[in-house]
Amino acid sequence: MVPPHDPPSNRPQSSSYAGFRHRLRTAEMVLGTWTGTSDPMIVEAMASSTAEFLVIDGEHGALGRQGILTSLIAARAGGARTLVRLGGDDPVHMMAALDSGADGIIVPRVRSAAEVVRAVDQCRYPPQGSRGFGPRQAGGYHRHEERYLEEANRSVTLLVQIETAEAYADLDEILDVEGLDGVLVGRNDLALSMGLSRDHEDPQLLEVVEDVLSRARDRQMVRAIAAGIDPSAPAALRELGANVVAGGADLEFIVHGLDRYLEAAAEGLREARAAR
C-alpha cells in the first residue's frame, strides 16, 4: 500500500479510532465530504485535502463490497478518517466495512429503536455485541489483531440516519439506545417521509431538523448533517445545532467545477469577440 500522505497542517488530527470518535462527539464543528465512486485517485485526492473525514457512500454511490474496500484503502493513503454509509443494516456488509478499516458506520433509513439495537449489536464484538472476528485491514493484516480487538468496541463510531417519519416519532427511544454515538439527519428523505417541502429553508422542515439536533445535543451525541457544496452551509448548520457536516460529494464537485469553467470560458470568448 502507498504510504499515507502527511496530513495538511491545518487539518485537526485524531491519532486513533477512539480519538476520532471522541472528536465527533465533542468538537464544535467537524467538516468532511462524500465519495460514491471507487476510483482510488479521486478518493485519495479528496482524502489528502483538509477534510477530516470521508463518507464512503454504499447506499447511493456506485460501490459494491470491493469498491468500498478500494475507497477505504485510498482514503487511508490520503490520511482521512472514514465513515461508511451502508445500503442497509445487513450484518455482513457492516462487518466487511469494519474489517476493511472503516472508522465508523452510518446506517440509513432506520425506523425504530429496535433497528438501532440490532445495529449496535452487529458492530460490537462480544460480550457487547455479536460482530464476527476477522479484521483484515483494520487489524494491520493480522499484525495487530489483538490490539484492534481490545480497542474496537470503544472506538468504532455508529451513527444512524434520521430520515423517516417513523424514526422521528421514535426519536427519544432511538437516542437512548446504549452504544449509539449519534445521528445524521437526512433532510430530503425526512421531508418526503413527513409530507414537507424539500426546501431546506422551509420553516416546518427547519423546526423538525432543529428538534432532532437539539435532542441529540442534550444527550451529548454526534449531530451530523449532509449538505451541498455551498461553503456558507456549515456555519448556518452549526447555528441550527449540527456539529458535524459532510458537505458536497465527488461528482458534485467535478460537475460544479466543470460547469463553472465552461461558463466562464464561454463568457470570456464572447467578450473577446465583442472587443474585436
CSV table of C-alpha atoms in Angstrom, one decimal, residues 13-180:
chain,number,residue,atom,x,y,z
A,13,GLN,CA,-5.8,15.2,13.8
A,14,SER,CA,-7.1,12.2,15.8
A,15,SER,CA,-4.3,9.8,16.5
A,16,SER,CA,-6.6,6.8,16.9
A,17,TYR,CA,-10.1,5.3,16.2
A,18,ALA,CA,-11.1,6.4,19.7
A,19,GLY,CA,-9.7,9.9,19.2
A,20,PHE,CA,-11.9,10.3,16.1
A,21,ARG,CA,-15.0,9.0,17.9
A,22,HIS,CA,-14.3,11.4,20.8
A,23,ARG,CA,-13.8,14.3,18.4
A,24,LEU,CA,-17.1,13.7,16.6
A,25,ARG,CA,-18.9,13.8,19.9
A,26,THR,CA,-17.2,16.9,21.4
A,27,ALA,CA,-15.9,19.2,18.7
A,28,GLU,CA,-17.7,22.4,17.8
A,29,MET,CA,-17.5,21.6,14.1
A,30,VAL,CA,-16.0,18.7,12.1
A,31,LEU,CA,-16.0,19.0,8.3
A,32,GLY,CA,-16.0,16.2,5.9
A,33,THR,CA,-17.3,15.2,2.5
A,34,TRP,CA,-18.8,12.3,0.5
A,35,THR,CA,-17.5,9.9,-2.1
A,36,GLY,CA,-19.5,7.5,-4.1
A,37,THR,CA,-17.0,6.3,-6.7
A,38,SER,CA,-14.4,3.7,-6.3
A,39,ASP,CA,-11.7,5.4,-8.3
A,40,PRO,CA,-8.7,5.4,-5.9
A,41,MET,CA,-7.1,8.5,-7.4
A,42,ILE,CA,-10.3,10.6,-6.8
A,43,VAL,CA,-10.7,9.2,-3.3
A,44,GLU,CA,-7.1,9.7,-2.3
A,45,ALA,CA,-7.1,13.2,-3.7
A,46,MET,CA,-10.1,14.1,-1.6
A,47,ALA,CA,-8.7,12.4,1.5
A,48,SER,CA,-5.5,14.4,1.2
A,49,SER,CA,-7.4,17.7,1.4
A,50,THR,CA,-8.2,19.4,4.7
A,51,ALA,CA,-11.5,17.4,5.0
A,52,GLU,CA,-11.2,15.5,8.3
A,53,PHE,CA,-13.3,12.5,7.1
A,54,LEU,CA,-14.8,11.0,4.0
A,55,VAL,CA,-18.2,9.3,4.0
A,56,ILE,CA,-18.0,6.4,1.6
A,57,ASP,CA,-21.5,6.0,0.2
A,58,GLY,CA,-22.6,2.4,-0.1
A,59,GLU,CA,-26.2,3.5,-0.4
A,60,HIS,CA,-26.5,5.9,-3.3
A,61,GLY,CA,-22.9,5.6,-4.6
A,62,ALA,CA,-21.7,3.2,-7.3
A,63,LEU,CA,-20.0,1.0,-4.9
A,64,GLY,CA,-20.1,-2.7,-4.1
A,65,ARG,CA,-18.1,-4.5,-1.4
A,66,GLN,CA,-14.9,-4.4,-3.4
A,67,GLY,CA,-15.5,-0.7,-4.2
A,68,ILE,CA,-15.9,0.2,-0.6
A,69,LEU,CA,-12.6,-1.7,0.2
A,70,THR,CA,-10.8,0.2,-2.6
A,71,SER,CA,-12.1,3.5,-1.3
A,72,LEU,CA,-11.1,2.7,2.3
A,73,ILE,CA,-7.5,1.9,1.3
A,74,ALA,CA,-7.3,5.1,-0.9
A,75,ALA,CA,-8.8,7.2,1.9
A,76,ARG,CA,-6.3,5.8,4.4
A,77,ALA,CA,-3.4,6.6,1.9
A,78,GLY,CA,-4.7,10.2,1.8
A,79,GLY,CA,-4.8,10.5,5.5
A,80,ALA,CA,-8.5,11.0,6.1
A,81,ARG,CA,-10.8,9.2,8.6
A,82,THR,CA,-13.7,7.2,7.1
A,83,LEU,CA,-17.3,6.6,7.8
A,84,VAL,CA,-19.1,4.0,5.5
A,85,ARG,CA,-22.8,4.6,4.8
A,86,LEU,CA,-24.3,1.1,4.2
A,87,GLY,CA,-27.1,0.3,1.9
A,88,GLY,CA,-29.0,-1.0,5.0
A,89,ASP,CA,-28.3,-2.8,8.2
A,90,ASP,CA,-27.1,-6.1,6.7
A,91,PRO,CA,-24.6,-7.5,9.3
A,92,VAL,CA,-22.3,-9.0,6.6
A,93,HIS,CA,-21.8,-5.6,4.9
A,94,MET,CA,-21.3,-3.9,8.2
A,95,MET,CA,-18.7,-6.4,9.3
A,96,ALA,CA,-16.9,-6.2,6.0
A,97,ALA,CA,-16.7,-2.4,6.1
A,98,LEU,CA,-15.3,-2.5,9.7
A,99,ASP,CA,-12.9,-5.3,8.9
A,100,SER,CA,-11.7,-3.3,6.0
A,101,GLY,CA,-10.7,-0.4,8.3
A,102,ALA,CA,-13.7,1.9,8.4
A,103,ASP,CA,-13.6,4.2,11.5
A,104,GLY,CA,-17.4,4.1,11.7
A,105,ILE,CA,-20.7,3.1,10.2
A,106,ILE,CA,-23.8,5.1,9.1
A,107,VAL,CA,-27.0,3.1,8.9
A,108,PRO,CA,-29.6,4.7,6.7
A,109,ARG,CA,-33.4,4.7,6.9
A,110,VAL,CA,-33.8,3.4,10.5
A,111,ARG,CA,-37.4,3.5,11.6
A,112,SER,CA,-37.3,2.3,15.2
A,113,ALA,CA,-35.2,1.9,18.3
A,114,ALA,CA,-35.3,-1.9,17.8
A,115,GLU,CA,-33.4,-1.5,14.5
A,116,VAL,CA,-30.8,0.6,16.3
A,117,VAL,CA,-30.3,-2.0,19.0
A,118,ARG,CA,-29.7,-4.5,16.2
A,119,ALA,CA,-27.1,-2.2,14.5
A,120,VAL,CA,-25.3,-1.7,17.8
A,121,ASP,CA,-25.1,-5.5,18.3
A,122,GLN,CA,-23.8,-6.0,14.8
A,123,CYS,CA,-20.9,-3.6,15.1
A,124,ARG,CA,-19.6,-4.6,18.6
A,125,TYR,CA,-17.6,-7.7,19.5
A,126,PRO,CA,-18.9,-10.0,22.3
A,127,PRO,CA,-19.9,-9.6,25.0
A,128,GLN,CA,-21.3,-6.2,24.0
A,129,GLY,CA,-22.4,-7.5,20.6
A,130,SER,CA,-22.2,-10.3,18.1
A,131,ARG,CA,-19.7,-9.0,15.5
A,132,GLY,CA,-17.7,-11.8,14.0
A,133,PHE,CA,-13.9,-11.6,14.3
A,134,GLY,CA,-11.8,-11.2,11.1
A,135,PRO,CA,-10.3,-7.6,10.9
A,136,ARG,CA,-8.1,-7.7,7.9
A,137,GLN,CA,-7.0,-4.2,7.1
A,138,ALA,CA,-8.3,-2.9,10.5
A,139,GLY,CA,-6.1,-5.4,12.3
A,140,GLY,CA,-3.0,-4.5,10.3
A,141,TYR,CA,-3.2,-7.6,8.0
A,142,HIS,CA,-3.0,-9.9,11.1
A,143,ARG,CA,-0.1,-7.9,12.7
A,144,HIS,CA,-2.2,-6.0,15.2
A,145,GLU,CA,-5.4,-8.1,15.6
A,146,GLU,CA,-5.3,-8.3,19.4
A,147,ARG,CA,-4.8,-4.6,19.8
A,148,TYR,CA,-7.7,-3.9,17.4
A,149,LEU,CA,-9.9,-6.3,19.3
A,150,GLU,CA,-9.1,-4.6,22.6
A,151,GLU,CA,-9.9,-1.1,21.1
A,152,ALA,CA,-12.7,-1.7,18.7
A,153,ASN,CA,-15.7,-1.7,20.9
A,154,ARG,CA,-14.8,1.6,22.5
A,155,SER,CA,-13.5,3.1,19.2
A,156,VAL,CA,-15.9,2.3,16.3
A,157,THR,CA,-18.4,5.1,15.7
A,158,LEU,CA,-22.0,4.2,14.9
A,159,LEU,CA,-24.4,6.8,13.5
A,160,VAL,CA,-28.0,6.3,12.3
A,161,GLN,CA,-29.8,8.4,9.8
A,162,ILE,CA,-33.0,10.1,10.9
A,163,GLU,CA,-34.8,10.4,7.6
A,164,THR,CA,-38.2,8.8,8.1
A,165,ALA,CA,-41.4,9.9,9.9
A,166,GLU,CA,-41.2,6.7,11.9
A,167,ALA,CA,-37.7,7.5,13.2
A,168,TYR,CA,-38.8,11.0,14.2
A,169,ALA,CA,-41.8,9.7,16.1
A,170,ASP,CA,-39.5,7.2,17.9
A,171,LEU,CA,-36.6,9.7,18.3
A,172,ASP,CA,-36.2,9.6,22.1
A,173,GLU,CA,-36.2,5.8,22.2
A,174,ILE,CA,-33.6,5.8,19.4
A,175,LEU,CA,-31.3,8.3,21.0
A,176,ASP,CA,-31.5,6.4,24.3
A,177,VAL,CA,-30.1,3.1,22.8
A,178,GLU,CA,-26.8,2.3,24.5
A,179,GLY,CA,-23.9,2.2,22.1
A,180,LEU,CA,-25.3,4.6,19.6
